[in-house]
Tab-separated table of N, CA and C in Angstrom:
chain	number	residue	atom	x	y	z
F	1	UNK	N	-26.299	2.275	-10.842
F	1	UNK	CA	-27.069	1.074	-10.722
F	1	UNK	C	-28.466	1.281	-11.277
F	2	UNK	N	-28.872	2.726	-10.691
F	2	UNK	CA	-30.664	2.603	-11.325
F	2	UNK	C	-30.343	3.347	-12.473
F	3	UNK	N	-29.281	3.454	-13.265
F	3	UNK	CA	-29.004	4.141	-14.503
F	3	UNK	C	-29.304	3.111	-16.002
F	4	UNK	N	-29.160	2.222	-15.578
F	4	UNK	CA	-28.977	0.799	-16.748
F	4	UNK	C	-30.212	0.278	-17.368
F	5	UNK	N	-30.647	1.272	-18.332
F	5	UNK	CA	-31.378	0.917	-18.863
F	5	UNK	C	-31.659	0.837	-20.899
F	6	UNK	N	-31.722	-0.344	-21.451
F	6	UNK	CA	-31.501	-0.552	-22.009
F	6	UNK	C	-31.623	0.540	-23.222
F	7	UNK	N	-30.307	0.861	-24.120
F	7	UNK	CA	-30.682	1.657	-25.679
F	7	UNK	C	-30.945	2.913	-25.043
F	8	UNK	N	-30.546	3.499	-24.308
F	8	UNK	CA	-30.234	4.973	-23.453
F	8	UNK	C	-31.772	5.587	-23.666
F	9	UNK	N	-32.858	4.395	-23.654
F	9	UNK	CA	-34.253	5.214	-23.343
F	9	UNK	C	-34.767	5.066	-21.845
F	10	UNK	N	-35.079	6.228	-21.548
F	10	UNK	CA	-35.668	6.758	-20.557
F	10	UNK	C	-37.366	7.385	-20.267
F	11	UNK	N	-37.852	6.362	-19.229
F	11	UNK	CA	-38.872	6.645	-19.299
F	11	UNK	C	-39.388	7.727	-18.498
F	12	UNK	N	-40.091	8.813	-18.055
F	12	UNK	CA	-40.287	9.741	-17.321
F	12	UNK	C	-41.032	9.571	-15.956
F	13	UNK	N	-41.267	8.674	-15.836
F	13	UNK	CA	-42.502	7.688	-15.397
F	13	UNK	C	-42.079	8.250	-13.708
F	14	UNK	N	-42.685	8.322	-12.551
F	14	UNK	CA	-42.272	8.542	-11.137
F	14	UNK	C	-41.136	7.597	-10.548
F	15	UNK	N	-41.378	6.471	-10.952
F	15	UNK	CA	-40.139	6.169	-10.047
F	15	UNK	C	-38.616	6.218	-11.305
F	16	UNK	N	-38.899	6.454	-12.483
F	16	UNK	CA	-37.170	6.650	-13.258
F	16	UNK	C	-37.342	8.027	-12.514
F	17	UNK	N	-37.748	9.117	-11.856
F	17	UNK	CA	-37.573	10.382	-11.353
F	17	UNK	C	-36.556	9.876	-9.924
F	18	UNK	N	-37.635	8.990	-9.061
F	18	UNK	CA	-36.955	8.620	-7.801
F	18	UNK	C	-35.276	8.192	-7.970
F	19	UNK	N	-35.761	7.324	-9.146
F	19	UNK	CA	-34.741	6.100	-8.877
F	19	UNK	C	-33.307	7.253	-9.614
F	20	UNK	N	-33.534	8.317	-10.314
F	20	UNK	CA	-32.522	9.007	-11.119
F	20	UNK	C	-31.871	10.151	-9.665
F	21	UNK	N	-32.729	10.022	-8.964
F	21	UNK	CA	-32.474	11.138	-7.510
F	21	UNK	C	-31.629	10.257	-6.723
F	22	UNK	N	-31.913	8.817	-6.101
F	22	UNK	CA	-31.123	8.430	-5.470
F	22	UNK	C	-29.903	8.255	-6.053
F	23	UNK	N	-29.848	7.453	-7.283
F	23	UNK	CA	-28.605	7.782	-7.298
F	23	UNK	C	-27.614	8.711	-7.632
F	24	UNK	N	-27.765	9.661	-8.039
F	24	UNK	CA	-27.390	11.270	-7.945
F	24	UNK	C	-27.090	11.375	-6.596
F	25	UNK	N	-28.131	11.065	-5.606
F	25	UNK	CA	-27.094	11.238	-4.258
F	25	UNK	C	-26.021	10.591	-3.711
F	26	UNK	N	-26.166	8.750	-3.831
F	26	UNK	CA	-25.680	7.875	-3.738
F	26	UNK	C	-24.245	8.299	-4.562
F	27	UNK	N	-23.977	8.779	-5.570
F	27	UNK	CA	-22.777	8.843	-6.752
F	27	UNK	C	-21.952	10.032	-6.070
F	28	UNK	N	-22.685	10.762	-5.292
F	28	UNK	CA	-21.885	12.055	-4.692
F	28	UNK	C	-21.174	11.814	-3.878
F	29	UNK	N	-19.906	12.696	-4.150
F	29	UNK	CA	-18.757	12.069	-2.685
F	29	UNK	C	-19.253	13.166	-1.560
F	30	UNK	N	-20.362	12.237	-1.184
F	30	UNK	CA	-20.500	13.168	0.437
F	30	UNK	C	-19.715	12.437	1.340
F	31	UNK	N	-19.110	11.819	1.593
F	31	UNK	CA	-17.791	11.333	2.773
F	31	UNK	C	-16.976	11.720	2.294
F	32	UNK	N	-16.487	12.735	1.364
F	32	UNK	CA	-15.220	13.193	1.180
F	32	UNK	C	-14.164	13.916	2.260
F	33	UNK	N	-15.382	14.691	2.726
F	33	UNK	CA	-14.617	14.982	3.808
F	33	UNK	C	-14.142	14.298	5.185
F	34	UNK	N	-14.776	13.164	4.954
F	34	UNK	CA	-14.237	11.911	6.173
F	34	UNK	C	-13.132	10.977	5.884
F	35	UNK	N	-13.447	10.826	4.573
F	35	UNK	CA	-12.298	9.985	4.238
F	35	UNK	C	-11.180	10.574	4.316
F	36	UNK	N	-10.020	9.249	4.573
F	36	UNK	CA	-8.387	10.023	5.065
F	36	UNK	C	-7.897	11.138	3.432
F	37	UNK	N	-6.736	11.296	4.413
F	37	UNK	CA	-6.276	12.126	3.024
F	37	UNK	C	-4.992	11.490	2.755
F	38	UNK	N	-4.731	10.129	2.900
F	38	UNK	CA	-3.713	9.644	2.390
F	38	UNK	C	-4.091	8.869	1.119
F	39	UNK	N	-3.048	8.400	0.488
F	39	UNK	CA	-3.431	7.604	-1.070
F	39	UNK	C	-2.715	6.634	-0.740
F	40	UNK	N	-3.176	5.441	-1.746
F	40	UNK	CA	-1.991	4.387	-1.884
F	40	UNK	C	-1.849	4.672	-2.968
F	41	UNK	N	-0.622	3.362	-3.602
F	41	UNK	CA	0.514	3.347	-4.424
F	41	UNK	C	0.244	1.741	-4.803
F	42	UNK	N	0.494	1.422	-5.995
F	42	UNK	CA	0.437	0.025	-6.461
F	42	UNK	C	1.495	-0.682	-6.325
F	43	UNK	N	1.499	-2.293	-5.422
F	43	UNK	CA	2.520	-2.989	-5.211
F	43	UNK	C	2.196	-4.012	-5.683
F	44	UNK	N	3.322	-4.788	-5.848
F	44	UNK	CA	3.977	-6.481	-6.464
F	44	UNK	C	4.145	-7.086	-5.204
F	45	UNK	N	4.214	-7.963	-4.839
F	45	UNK	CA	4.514	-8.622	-3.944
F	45	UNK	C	5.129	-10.128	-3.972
F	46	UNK	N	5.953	-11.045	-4.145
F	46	UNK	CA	6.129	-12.038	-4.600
F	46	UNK	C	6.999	-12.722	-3.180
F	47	UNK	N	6.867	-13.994	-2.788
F	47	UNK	CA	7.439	-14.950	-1.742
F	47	UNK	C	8.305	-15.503	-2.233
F	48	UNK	N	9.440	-16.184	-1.855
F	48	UNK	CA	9.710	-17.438	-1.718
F	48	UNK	C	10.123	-17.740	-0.844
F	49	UNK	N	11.332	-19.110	-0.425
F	49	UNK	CA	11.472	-19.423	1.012
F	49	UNK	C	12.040	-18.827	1.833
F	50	UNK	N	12.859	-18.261	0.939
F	50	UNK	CA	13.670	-16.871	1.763
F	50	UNK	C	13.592	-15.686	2.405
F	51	UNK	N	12.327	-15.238	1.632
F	51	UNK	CA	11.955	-13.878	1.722
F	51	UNK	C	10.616	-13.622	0.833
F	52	UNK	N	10.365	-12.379	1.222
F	52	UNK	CA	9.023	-11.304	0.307
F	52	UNK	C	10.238	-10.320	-0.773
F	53	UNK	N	9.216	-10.289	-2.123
F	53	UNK	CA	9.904	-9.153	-2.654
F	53	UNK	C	8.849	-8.471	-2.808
F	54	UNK	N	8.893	-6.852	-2.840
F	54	UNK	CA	7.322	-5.924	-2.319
F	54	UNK	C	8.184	-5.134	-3.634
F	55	UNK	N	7.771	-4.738	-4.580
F	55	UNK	CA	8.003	-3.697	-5.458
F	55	UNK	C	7.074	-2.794	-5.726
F	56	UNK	N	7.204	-1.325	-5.317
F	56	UNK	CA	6.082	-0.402	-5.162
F	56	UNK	C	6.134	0.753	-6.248
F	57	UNK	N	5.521	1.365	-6.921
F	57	UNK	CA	5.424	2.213	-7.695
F	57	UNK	C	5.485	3.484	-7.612
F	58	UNK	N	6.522	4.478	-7.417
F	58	UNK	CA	6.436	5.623	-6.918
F	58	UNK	C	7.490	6.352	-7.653
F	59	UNK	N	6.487	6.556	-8.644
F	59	UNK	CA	6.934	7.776	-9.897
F	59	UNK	C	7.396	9.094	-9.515
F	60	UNK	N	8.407	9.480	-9.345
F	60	UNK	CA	8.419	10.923	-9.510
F	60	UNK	C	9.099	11.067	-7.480
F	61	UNK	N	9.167	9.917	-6.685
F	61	UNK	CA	9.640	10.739	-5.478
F	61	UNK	C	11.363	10.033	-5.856
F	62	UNK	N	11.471	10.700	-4.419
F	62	UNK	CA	12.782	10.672	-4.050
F	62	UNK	C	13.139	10.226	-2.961
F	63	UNK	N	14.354	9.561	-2.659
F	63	UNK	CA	14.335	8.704	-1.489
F	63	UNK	C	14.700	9.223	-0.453
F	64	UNK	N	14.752	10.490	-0.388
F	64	UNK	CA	14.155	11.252	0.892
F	64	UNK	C	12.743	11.578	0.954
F	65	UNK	N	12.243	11.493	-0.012
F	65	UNK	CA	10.550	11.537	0.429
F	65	UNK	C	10.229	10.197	1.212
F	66	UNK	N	10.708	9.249	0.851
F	66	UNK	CA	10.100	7.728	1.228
F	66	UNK	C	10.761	7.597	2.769
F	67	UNK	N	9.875	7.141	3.502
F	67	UNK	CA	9.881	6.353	4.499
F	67	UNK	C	9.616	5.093	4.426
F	68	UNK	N	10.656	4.203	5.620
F	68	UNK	CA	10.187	2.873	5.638
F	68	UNK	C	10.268	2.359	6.777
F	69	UNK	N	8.830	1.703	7.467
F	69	UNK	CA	9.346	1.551	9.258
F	69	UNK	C	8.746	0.187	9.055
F	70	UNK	N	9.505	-0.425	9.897
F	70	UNK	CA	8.333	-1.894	10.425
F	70	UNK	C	8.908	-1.889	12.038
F	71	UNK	N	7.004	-2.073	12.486
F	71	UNK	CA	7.203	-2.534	13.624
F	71	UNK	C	6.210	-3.400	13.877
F	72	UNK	N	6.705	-4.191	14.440
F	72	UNK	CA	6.185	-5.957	14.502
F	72	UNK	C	4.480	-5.942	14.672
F	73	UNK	N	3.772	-6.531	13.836
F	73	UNK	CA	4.023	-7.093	12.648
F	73	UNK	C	3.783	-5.745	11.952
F	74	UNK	N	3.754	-4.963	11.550
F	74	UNK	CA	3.646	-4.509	10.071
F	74	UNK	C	4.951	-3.487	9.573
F	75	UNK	N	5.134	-3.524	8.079
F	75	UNK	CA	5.899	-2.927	7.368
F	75	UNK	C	5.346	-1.483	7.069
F	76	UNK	N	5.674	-0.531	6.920
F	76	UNK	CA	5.060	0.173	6.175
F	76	UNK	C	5.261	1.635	5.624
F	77	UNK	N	5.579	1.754	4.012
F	77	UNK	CA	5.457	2.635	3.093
F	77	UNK	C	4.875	3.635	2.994
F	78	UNK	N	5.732	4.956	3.464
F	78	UNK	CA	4.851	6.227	3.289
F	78	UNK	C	5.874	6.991	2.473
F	79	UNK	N	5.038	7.579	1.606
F	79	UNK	CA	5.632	8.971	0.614
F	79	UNK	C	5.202	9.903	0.589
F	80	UNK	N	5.899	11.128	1.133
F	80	UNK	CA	5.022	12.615	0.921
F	80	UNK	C	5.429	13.488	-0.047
F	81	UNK	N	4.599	13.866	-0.675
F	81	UNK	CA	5.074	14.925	-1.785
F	81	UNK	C	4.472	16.320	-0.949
F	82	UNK	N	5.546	17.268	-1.162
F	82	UNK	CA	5.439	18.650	-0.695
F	82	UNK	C	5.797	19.310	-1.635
F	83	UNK	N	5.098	19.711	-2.806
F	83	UNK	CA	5.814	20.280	-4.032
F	83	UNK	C	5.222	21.454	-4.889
F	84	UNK	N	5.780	22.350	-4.854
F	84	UNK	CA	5.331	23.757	-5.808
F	84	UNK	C	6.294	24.264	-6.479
F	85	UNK	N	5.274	24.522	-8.065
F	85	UNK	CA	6.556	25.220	-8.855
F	85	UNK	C	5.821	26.449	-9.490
F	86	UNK	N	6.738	27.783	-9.182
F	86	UNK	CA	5.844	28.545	-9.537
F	86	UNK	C	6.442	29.117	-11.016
F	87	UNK	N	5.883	29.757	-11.533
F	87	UNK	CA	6.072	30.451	-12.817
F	87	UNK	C	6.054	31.836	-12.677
F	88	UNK	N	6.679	32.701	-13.348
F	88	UNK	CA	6.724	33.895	-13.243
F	88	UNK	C	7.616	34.654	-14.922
F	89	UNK	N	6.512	35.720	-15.009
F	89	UNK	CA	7.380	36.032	-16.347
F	89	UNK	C	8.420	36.932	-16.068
F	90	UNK	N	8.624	38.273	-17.172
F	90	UNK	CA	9.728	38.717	-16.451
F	90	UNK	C	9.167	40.311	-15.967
F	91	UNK	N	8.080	40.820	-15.872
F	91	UNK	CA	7.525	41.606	-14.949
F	91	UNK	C	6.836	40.703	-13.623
F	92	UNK	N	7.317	39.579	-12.940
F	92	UNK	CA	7.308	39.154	-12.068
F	92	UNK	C	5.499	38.615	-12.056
F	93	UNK	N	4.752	38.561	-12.997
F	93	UNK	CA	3.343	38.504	-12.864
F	93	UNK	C	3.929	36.753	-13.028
F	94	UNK	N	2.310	36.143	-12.080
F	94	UNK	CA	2.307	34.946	-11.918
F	94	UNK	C	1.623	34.556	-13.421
F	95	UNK	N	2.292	33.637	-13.937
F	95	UNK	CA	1.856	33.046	-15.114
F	95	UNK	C	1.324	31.647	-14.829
F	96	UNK	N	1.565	30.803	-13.705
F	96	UNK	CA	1.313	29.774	-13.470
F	96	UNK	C	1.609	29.589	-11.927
F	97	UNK	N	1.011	28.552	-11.175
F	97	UNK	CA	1.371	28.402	-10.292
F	97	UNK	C	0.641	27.098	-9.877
F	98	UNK	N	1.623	25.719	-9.651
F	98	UNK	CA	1.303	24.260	-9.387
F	98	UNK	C	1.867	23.922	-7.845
F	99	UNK	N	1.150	23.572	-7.241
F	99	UNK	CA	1.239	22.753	-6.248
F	99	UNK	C	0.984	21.216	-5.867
F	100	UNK	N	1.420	19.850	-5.531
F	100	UNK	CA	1.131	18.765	-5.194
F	100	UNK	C	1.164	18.846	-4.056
F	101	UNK	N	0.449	18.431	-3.026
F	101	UNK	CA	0.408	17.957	-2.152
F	101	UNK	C	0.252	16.223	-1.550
F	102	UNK	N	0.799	15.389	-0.885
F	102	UNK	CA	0.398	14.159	-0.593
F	102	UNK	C	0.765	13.360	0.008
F	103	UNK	N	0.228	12.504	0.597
F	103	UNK	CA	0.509	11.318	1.636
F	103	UNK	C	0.447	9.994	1.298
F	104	UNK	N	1.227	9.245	0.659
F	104	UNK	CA	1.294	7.740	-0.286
F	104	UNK	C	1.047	6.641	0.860
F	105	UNK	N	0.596	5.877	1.376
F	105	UNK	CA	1.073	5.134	2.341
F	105	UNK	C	0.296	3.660	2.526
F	106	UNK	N	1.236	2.542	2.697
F	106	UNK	CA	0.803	0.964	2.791
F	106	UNK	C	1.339	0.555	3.607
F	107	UNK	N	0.394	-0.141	4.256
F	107	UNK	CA	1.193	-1.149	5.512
F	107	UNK	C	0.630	-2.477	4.791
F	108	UNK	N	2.042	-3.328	5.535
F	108	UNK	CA	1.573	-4.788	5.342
F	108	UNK	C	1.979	-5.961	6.569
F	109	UNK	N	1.178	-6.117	6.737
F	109	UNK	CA	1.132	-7.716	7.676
F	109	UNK	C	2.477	-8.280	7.168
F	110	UNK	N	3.368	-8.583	8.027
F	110	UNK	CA	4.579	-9.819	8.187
F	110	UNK	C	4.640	-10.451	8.772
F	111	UNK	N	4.909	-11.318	9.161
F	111	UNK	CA	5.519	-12.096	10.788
F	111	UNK	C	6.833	-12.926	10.217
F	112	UNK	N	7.985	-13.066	10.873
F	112	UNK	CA	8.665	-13.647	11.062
F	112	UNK	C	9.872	-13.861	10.320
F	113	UNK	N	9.558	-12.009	10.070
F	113	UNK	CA	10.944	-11.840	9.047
F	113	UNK	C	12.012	-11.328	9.943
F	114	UNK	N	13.638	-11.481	9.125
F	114	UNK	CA	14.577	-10.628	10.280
F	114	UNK	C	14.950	-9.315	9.435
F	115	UNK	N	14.152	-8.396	10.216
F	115	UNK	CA	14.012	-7.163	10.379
F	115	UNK	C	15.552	-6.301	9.904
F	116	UNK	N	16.590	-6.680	10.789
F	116	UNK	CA	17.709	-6.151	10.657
F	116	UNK	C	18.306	-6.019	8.848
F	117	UNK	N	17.499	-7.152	8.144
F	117	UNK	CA	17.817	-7.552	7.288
F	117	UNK	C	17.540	-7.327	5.975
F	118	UNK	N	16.114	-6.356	6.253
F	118	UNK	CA	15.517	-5.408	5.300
F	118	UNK	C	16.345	-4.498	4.219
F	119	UNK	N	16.053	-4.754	2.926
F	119	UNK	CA	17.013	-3.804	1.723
F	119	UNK	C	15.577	-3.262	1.287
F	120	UNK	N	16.308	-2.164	0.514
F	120	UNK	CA	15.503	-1.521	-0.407
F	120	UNK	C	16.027	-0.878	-1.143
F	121	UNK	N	15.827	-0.566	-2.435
F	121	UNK	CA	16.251	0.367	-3.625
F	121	UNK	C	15.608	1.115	-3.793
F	122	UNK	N	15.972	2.453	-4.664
F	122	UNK	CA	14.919	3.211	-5.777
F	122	UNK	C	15.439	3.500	-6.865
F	123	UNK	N	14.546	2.997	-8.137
F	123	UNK	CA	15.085	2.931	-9.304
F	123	UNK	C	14.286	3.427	-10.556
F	124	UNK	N	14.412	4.956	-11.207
F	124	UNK	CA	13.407	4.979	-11.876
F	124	UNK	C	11.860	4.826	-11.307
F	125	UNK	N	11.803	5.592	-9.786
F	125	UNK	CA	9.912	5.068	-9.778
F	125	UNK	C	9.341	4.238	-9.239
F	126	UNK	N	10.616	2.793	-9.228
F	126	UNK	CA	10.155	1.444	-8.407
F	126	UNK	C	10.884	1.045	-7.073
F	127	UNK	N	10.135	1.371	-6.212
F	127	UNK	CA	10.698	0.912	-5.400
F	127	UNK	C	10.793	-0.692	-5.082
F	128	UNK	N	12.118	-1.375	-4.830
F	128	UNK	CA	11.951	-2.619	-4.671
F	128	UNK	C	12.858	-3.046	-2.703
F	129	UNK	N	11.682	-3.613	-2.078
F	129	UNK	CA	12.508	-3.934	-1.033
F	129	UNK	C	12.290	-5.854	-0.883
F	130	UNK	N	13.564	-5.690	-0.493
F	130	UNK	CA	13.989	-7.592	0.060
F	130	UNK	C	13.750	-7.490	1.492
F	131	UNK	N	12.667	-8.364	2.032
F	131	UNK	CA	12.522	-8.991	3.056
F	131	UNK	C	12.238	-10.359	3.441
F	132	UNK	N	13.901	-10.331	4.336
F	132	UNK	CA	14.128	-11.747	4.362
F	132	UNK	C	13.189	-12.273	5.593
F	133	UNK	N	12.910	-13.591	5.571
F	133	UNK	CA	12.736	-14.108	6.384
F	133	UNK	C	13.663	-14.938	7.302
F	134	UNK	N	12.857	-14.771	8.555
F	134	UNK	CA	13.605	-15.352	9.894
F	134	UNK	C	13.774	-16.764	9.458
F	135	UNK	N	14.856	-17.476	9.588
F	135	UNK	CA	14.884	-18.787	9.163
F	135	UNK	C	14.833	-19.721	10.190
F	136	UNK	N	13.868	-20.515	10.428
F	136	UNK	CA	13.342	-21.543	11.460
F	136	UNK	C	14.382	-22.297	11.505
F	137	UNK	N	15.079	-22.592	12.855
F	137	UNK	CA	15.261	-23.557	13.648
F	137	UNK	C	15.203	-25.285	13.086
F	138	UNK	N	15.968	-25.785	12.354
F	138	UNK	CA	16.159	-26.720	11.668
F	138	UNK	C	15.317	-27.669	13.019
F	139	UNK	N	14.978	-28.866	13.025
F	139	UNK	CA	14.689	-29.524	14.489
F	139	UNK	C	15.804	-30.772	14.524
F	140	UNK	N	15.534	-31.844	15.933
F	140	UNK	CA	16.828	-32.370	15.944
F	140	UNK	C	15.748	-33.809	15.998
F	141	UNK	N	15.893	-34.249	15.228
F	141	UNK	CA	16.007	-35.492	15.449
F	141	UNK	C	16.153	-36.636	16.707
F	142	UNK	N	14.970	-37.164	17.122
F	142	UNK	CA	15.471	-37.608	18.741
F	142	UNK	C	14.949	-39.757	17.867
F	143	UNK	N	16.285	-40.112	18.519
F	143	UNK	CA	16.737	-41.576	18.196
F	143	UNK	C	15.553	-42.350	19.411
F	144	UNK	N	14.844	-43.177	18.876
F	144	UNK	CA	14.000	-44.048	20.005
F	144	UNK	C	15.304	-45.601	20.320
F	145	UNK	N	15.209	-45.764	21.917
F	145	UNK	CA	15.897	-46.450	22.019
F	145	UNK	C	15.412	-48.113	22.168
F	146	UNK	N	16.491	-49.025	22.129
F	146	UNK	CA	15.825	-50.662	21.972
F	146	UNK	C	15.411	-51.032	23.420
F	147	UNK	N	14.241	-51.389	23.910
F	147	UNK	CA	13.988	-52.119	24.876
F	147	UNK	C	13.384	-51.091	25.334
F	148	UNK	N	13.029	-49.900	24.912
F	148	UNK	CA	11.937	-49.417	25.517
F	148	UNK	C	12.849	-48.370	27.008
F	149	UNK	N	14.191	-48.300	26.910
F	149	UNK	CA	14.878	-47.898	27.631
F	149	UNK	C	15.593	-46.743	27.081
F	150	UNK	N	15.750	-45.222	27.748
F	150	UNK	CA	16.660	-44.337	27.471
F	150	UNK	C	18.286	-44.368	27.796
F	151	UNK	N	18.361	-45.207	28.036
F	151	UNK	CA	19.207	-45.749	28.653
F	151	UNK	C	19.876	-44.988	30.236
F	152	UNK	N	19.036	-44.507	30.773
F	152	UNK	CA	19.892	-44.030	31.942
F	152	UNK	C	18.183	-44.863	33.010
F	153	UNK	N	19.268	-45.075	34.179
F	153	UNK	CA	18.102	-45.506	35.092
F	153	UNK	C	17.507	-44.636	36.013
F	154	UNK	N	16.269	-44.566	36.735
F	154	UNK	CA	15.927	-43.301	37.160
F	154	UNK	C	16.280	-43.917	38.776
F	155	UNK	N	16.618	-43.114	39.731
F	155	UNK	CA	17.148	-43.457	40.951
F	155	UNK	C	16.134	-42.834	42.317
């Protein structure tokens, strides 16, 4: 923010000193260590009367990595990667050695879906789940009668 200054000239002046310090501090991830250590994952989401379709992006797991729970109201998407591959030549010296670690995870607000009814796929990366909705109770129609009478008499 106090970086924007026009044609990348810089004046030396006391406060471009201040103003170049705060934000140097401000830009630093000092809450890193507070913030969670889970990630999200990019979703689609689309309605219609029937249902939600939630299509989530998750390159590279497997559908034993994925979890999927809902409990009223929320849905929600977690993926853990637990993954190391090591390298080794053939005097056993480490030539490489990769580890992932991670926690993918989204919840989402529902109400008034039937639960039992939940699908999901994995395809290539995308996850796609169908959630249907609870289907309301059509209503009944109540007939008004002539004369202002239900027709039964009250006793």
């Amino acid at each position: 923010m106090f970086d924007l200054i026009p044609f990348g000239k810089r004046r030396d002046d006391a406060f471009g000193v201040l103003a170049k310090s705060l934000n140097e501090v401000f830009n630093d991830d000092f809450f890193a260590p507070i913030k969670s250590s889970t990630m999200s994952f990019r979703t689609d989401i689309r309605e219609s009367e029937q249902a939600y379709l939630i299509e989530a992006e998750l390159p590279g797991f497997k559908k034993e990595e994925i979890d999927i729970d809902y409990a009223n109201p929320y849905l929600t998407i977690k993926a853990v990667r637990n993954e190391e591959n090591n390298g080794e030549n053939k005097d056993h010296q480490v030539v490489r050695r990769e580890r992932r670690y991670g926690e993918y995870v989204r919840r989402f607000y529902v109400q008034d879906i039937a639960e039992d009814e939940i699908r999901a796929s994995l395809k290539d990366g995308l996850l796609t789940l169908s959630v249907p909705k609870r289907q309301k109770p059509l209503g009944k129609r109540i007939e008004i009668q002539d004369n202002g009478s239900t027709g039964e008499q009250l006793q």
